[in-house]
Tab-separated table of C-alpha atoms in Angstrom:
chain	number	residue	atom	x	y	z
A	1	UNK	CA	107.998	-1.368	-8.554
A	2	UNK	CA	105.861	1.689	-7.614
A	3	UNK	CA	104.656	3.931	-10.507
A	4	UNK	CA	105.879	7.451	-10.931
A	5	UNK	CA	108.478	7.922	-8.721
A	6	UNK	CA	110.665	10.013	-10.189
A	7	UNK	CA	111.775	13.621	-10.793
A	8	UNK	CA	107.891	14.335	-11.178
A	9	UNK	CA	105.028	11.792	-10.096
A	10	UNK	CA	104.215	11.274	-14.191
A	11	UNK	CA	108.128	10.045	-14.735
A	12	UNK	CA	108.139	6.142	-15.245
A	13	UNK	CA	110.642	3.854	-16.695
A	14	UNK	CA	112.903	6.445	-18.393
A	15	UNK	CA	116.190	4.757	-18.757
A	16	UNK	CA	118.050	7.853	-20.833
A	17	UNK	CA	116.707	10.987	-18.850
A	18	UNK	CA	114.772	12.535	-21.951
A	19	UNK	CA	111.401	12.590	-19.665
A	20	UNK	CA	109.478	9.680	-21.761
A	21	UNK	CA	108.638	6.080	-20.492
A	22	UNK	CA	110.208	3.491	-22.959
A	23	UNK	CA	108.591	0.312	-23.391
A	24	UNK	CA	110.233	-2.117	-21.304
A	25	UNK	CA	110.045	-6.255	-21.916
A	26	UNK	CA	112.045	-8.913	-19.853
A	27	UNK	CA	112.063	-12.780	-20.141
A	28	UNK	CA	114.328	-14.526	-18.706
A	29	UNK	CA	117.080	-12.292	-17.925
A	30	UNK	CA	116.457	-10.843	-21.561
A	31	UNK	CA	115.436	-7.065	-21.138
A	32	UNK	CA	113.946	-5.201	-24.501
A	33	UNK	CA	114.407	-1.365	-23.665
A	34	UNK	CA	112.541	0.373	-26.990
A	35	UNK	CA	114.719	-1.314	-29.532
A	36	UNK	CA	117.261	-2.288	-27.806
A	37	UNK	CA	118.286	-5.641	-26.199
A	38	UNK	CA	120.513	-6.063	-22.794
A	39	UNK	CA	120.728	-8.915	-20.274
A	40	UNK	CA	120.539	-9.594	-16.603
A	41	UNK	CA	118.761	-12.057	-14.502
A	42	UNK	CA	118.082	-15.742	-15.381
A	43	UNK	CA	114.466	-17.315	-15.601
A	44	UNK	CA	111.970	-16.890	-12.583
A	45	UNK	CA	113.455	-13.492	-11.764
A	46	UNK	CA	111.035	-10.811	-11.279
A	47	UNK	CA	112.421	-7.209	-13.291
A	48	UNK	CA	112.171	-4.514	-10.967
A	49	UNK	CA	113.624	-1.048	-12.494
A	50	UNK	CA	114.075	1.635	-10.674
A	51	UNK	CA	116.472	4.850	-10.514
A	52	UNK	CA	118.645	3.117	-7.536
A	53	UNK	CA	121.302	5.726	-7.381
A	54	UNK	CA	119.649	8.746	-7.843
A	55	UNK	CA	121.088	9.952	-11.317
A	56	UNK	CA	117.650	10.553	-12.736
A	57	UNK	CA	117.929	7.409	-14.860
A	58	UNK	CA	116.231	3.999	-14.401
A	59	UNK	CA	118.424	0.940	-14.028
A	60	UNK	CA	117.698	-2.613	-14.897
A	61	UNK	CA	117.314	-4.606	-11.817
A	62	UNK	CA	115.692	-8.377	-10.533
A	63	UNK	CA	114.167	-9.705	-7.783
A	64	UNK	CA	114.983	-13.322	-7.329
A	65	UNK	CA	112.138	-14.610	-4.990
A	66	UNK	CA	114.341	-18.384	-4.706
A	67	UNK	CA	117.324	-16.473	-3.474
A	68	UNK	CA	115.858	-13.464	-1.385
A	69	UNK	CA	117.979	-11.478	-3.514
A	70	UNK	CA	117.592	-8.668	-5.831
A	71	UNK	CA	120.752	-7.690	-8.448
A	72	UNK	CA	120.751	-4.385	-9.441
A	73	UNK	CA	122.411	-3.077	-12.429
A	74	UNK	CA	126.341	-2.191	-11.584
A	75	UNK	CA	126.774	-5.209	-9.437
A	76	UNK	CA	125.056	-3.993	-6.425
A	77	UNK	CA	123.272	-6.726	-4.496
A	78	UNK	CA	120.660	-6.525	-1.602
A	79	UNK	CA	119.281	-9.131	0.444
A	80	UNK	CA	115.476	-9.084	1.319
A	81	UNK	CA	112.282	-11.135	0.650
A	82	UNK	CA	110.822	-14.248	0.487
A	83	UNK	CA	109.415	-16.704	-2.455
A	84	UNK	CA	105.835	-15.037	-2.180
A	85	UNK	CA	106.515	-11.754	-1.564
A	86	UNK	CA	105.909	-8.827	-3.891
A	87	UNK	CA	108.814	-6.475	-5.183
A	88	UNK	CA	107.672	-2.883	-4.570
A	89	UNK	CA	110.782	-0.798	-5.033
A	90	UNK	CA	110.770	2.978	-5.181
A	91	UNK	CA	111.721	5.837	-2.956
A	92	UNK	CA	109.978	6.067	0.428
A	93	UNK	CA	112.042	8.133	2.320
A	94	UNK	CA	112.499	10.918	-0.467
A	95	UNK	CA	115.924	10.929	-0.768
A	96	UNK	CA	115.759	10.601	-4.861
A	97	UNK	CA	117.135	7.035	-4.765
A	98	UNK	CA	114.900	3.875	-4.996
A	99	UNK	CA	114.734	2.105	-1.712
A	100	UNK	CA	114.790	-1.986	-2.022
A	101	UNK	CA	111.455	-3.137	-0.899
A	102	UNK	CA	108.750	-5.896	-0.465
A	103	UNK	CA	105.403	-6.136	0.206
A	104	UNK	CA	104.538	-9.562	2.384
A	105	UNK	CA	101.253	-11.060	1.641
A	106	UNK	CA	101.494	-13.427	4.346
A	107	UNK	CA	102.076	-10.741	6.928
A	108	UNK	CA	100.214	-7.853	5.586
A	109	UNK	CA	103.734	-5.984	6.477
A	110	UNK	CA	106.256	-4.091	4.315
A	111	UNK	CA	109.789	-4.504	4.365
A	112	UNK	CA	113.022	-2.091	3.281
A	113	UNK	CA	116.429	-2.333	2.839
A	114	UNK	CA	117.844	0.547	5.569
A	115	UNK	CA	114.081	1.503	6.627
A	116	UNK	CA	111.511	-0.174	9.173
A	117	UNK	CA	109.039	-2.487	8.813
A	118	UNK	CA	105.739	-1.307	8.045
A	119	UNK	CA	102.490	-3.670	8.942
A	120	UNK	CA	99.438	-2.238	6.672
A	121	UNK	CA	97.716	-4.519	4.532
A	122	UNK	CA	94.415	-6.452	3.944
A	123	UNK	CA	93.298	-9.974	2.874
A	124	UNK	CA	92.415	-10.080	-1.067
A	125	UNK	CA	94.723	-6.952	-1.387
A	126	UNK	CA	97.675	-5.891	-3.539
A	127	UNK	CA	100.019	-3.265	-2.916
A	128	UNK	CA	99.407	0.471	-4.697
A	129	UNK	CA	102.454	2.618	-3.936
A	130	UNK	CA	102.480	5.752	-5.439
A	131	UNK	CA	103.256	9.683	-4.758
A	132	UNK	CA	99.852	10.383	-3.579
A	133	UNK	CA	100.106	13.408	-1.484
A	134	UNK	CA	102.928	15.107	-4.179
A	135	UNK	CA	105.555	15.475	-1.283
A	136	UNK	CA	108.469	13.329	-3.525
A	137	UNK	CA	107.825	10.540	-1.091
A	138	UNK	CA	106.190	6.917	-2.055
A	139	UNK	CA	103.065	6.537	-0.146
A	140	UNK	CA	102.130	3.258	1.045
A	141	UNK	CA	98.891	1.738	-0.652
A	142	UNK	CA	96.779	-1.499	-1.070
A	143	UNK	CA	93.944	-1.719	-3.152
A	144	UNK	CA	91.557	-4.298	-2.710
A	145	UNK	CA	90.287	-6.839	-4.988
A	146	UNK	CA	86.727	-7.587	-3.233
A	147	UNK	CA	85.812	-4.337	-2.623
A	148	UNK	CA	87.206	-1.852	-4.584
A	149	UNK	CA	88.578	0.125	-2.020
A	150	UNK	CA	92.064	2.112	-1.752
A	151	UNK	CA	93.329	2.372	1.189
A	152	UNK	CA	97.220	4.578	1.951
A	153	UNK	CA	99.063	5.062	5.443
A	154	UNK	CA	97.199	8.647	4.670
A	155	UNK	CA	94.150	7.440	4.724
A	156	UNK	CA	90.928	5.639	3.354
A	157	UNK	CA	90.986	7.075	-0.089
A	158	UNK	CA	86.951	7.003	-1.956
A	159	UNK	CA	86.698	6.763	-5.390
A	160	UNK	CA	83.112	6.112	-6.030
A	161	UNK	CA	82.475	3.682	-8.647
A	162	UNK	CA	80.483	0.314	-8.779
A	163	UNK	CA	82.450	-2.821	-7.751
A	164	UNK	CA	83.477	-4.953	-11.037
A	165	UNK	CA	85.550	-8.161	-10.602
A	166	UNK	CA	88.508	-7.887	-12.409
A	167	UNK	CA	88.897	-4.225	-12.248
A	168	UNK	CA	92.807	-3.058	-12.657
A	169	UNK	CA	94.308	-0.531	-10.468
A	170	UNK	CA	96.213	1.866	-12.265
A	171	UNK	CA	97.504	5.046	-10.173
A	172	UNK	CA	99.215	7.428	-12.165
A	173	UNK	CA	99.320	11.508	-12.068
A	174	UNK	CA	96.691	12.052	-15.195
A	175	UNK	CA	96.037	15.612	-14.899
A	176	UNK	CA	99.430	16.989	-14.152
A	177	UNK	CA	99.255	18.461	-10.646
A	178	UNK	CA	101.705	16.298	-9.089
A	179	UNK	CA	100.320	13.786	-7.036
A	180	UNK	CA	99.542	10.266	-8.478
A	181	UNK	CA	95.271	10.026	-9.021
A	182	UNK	CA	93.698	6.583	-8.201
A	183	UNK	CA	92.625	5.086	-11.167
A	184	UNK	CA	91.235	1.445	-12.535
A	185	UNK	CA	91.302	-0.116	-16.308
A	186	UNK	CA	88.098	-2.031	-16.135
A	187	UNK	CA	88.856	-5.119	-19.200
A	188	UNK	CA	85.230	-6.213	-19.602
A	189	UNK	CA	84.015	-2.764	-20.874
A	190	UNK	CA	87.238	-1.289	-21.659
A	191	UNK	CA	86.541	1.591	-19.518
A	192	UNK	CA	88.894	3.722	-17.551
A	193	UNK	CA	87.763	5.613	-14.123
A	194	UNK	CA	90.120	8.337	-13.056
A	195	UNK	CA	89.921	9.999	-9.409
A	196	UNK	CA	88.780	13.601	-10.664
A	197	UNK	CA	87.903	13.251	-13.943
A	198	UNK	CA	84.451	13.788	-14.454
A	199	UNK	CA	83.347	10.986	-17.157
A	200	UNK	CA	84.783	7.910	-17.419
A	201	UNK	CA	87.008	7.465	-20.711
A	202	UNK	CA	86.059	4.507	-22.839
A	203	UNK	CA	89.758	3.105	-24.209
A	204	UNK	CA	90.273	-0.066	-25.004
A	205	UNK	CA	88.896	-3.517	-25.309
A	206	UNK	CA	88.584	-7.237	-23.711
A	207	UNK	CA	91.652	-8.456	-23.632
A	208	UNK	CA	94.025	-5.205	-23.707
A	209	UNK	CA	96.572	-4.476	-20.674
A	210	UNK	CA	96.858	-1.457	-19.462
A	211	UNK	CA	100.125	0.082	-19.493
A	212	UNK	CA	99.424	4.413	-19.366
A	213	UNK	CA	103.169	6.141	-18.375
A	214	UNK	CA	104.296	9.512	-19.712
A	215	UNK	CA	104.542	9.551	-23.170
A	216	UNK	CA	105.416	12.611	-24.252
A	217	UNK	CA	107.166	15.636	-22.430
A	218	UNK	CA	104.598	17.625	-20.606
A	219	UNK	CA	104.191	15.319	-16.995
A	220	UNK	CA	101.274	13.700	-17.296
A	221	UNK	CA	100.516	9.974	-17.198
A	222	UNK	CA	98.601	9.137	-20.130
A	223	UNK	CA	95.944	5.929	-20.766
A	224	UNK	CA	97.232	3.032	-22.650
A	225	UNK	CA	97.326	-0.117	-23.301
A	226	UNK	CA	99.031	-3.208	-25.077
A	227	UNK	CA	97.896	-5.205	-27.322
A	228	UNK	CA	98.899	-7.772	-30.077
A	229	UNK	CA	102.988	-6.288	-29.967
A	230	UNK	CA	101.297	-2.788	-30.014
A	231	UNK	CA	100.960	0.153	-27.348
A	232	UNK	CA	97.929	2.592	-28.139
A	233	UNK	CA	98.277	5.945	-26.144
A	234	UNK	CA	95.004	7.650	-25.781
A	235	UNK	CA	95.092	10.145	-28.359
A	236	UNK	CA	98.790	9.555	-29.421
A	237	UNK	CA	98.745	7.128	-32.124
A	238	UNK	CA	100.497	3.867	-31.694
A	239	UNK	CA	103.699	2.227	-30.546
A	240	UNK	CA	105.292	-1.028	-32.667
A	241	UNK	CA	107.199	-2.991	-29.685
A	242	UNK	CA	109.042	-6.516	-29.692
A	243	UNK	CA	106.617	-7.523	-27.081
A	244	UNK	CA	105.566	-10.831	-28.077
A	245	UNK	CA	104.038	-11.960	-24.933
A	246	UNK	CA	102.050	-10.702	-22.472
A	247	UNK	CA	103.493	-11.754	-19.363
A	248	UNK	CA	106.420	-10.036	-20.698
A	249	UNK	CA	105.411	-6.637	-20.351
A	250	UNK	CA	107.649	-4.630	-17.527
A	251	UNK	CA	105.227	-1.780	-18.339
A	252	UNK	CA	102.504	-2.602	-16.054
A	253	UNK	CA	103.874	-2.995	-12.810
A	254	UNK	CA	104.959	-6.905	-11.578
A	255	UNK	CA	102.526	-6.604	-8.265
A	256	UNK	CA	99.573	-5.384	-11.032
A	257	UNK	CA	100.846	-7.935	-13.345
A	258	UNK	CA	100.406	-10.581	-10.739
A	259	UNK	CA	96.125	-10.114	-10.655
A	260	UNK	CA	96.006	-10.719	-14.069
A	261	UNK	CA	98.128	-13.617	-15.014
A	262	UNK	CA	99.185	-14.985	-11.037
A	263	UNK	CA	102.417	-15.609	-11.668
């Protein structure tokens, strides 16, 4: 699922409408929203919420890669994808309701549910959607492993910073403006570089996952990261969660998730 895609870029995972992410768990079919525990999909679904009919709030939805399926909270189903391909849901056409959609390794192409195929990809690259031009619209992005380099269907994007394998991308809209800023969580130093931000913020240590949404009411993504059943926001203080694992963590992104742990 793409990050920010709301009613502003910084909006992620907000399930009631009151403008905060809530942390978000799922294992097998078991979804932890905050404090509070619901259920759908079965074991080897992927979770992929997203505000699917437009209402401003995010609904609980899975991407079974054995099926080609995805199940969307309500009882709406869609049919699309493959066993190895990447759920990237979000909206690309600007219409304020998440579009189904896949990113194809094995093809370097995109795929929607109602839209066209899209071929833009690159070998030892994962898929970076995000509002990066501020126009309400999902841009297409990869971001590559071996290089460092962001690339969008608007263009080579530079961020200049040394090459460190392992590096996280983390796109998010830090400084309020609107338009999601390219960013990486880099675990060896617990660094974070952020496209136009002039020093690079020292958060975190080995071993942390990066999970920065918008955590308070002002519509700005904000650094953070998980660690041992806790989130620590930048700043903010800390977050007790039920998270007791961390492949369980909806926070970070699936397609993210996916560089770190591979499955």
């Amino acid at each position: 699922m793409p990050w920010f895609h709301h009613t502003n870029v910084a909006r992620y995972l907000d399930f009631n409408n009151d403008q905060v992410t809530d942390i978000v768990s799922f294992s097998k079919g078991k979804w932890t929203i905050d404090t509070k525990e619901e259920n759908l999909g079965k074991a080897g679904d992927i979770a992929v919420p997203a505000d699917y009919n437009g209402d401003g709030k995010v609904e609980k939805a899975v991407f079974s890669p054995s099926e080609g399926k995805f199940y969307i909270e309500g009882g709406r189903e869609v049919i699309l994808g493959e066993p190895d391909d990447l759920p990237v849901c979000g909206d690309y056409d600007g219409d304020g309701f998440a579009d189904v959609a896949v990113y194809r390794p094995s093809t370097l192409t995109w795929y929607f549910d109602g839209l066209d195929s899209i071929k833009f990809g690159a070998k030892n690259a994962i898929p970076v959607p995000a509002d990066y031009d501020g126009d309400g619209k999902i841009d297409i992005g990869i971001y590559r492993t071996d290089n460092s380099m962001w690339q969008t269907v608007l263009g080579n994007i530079p961020l200049q910073l040394v090459h460190f394998d392992g590096d996280i991308p983390v796109p998010g809209d830090y400084n309020g403006d609107g338009k999601a800023e390219m960013a990486l969580f880099r675990p060896s130093t617990g660094e974070w570089v952020i496209d136009k931000m002039e020093n690079t913020l020292h958060f975190g240590k080995k071993g942390d996952i990066p999970v920065p949404g918008n955590y308070l009411k002002d519509g700005k993504t904000y650094p953070a990261v998980y660690r041992e059943g806790t989130i620590h926001i930048h700043n903010k203080g800390i977050i007790k969660t039920k998270i007791e694992k961390l492949e369980e963590v909806v926070n970070l992104p699936y397609h993210i998730r996916k560089l770190i742990f591979g499955s």
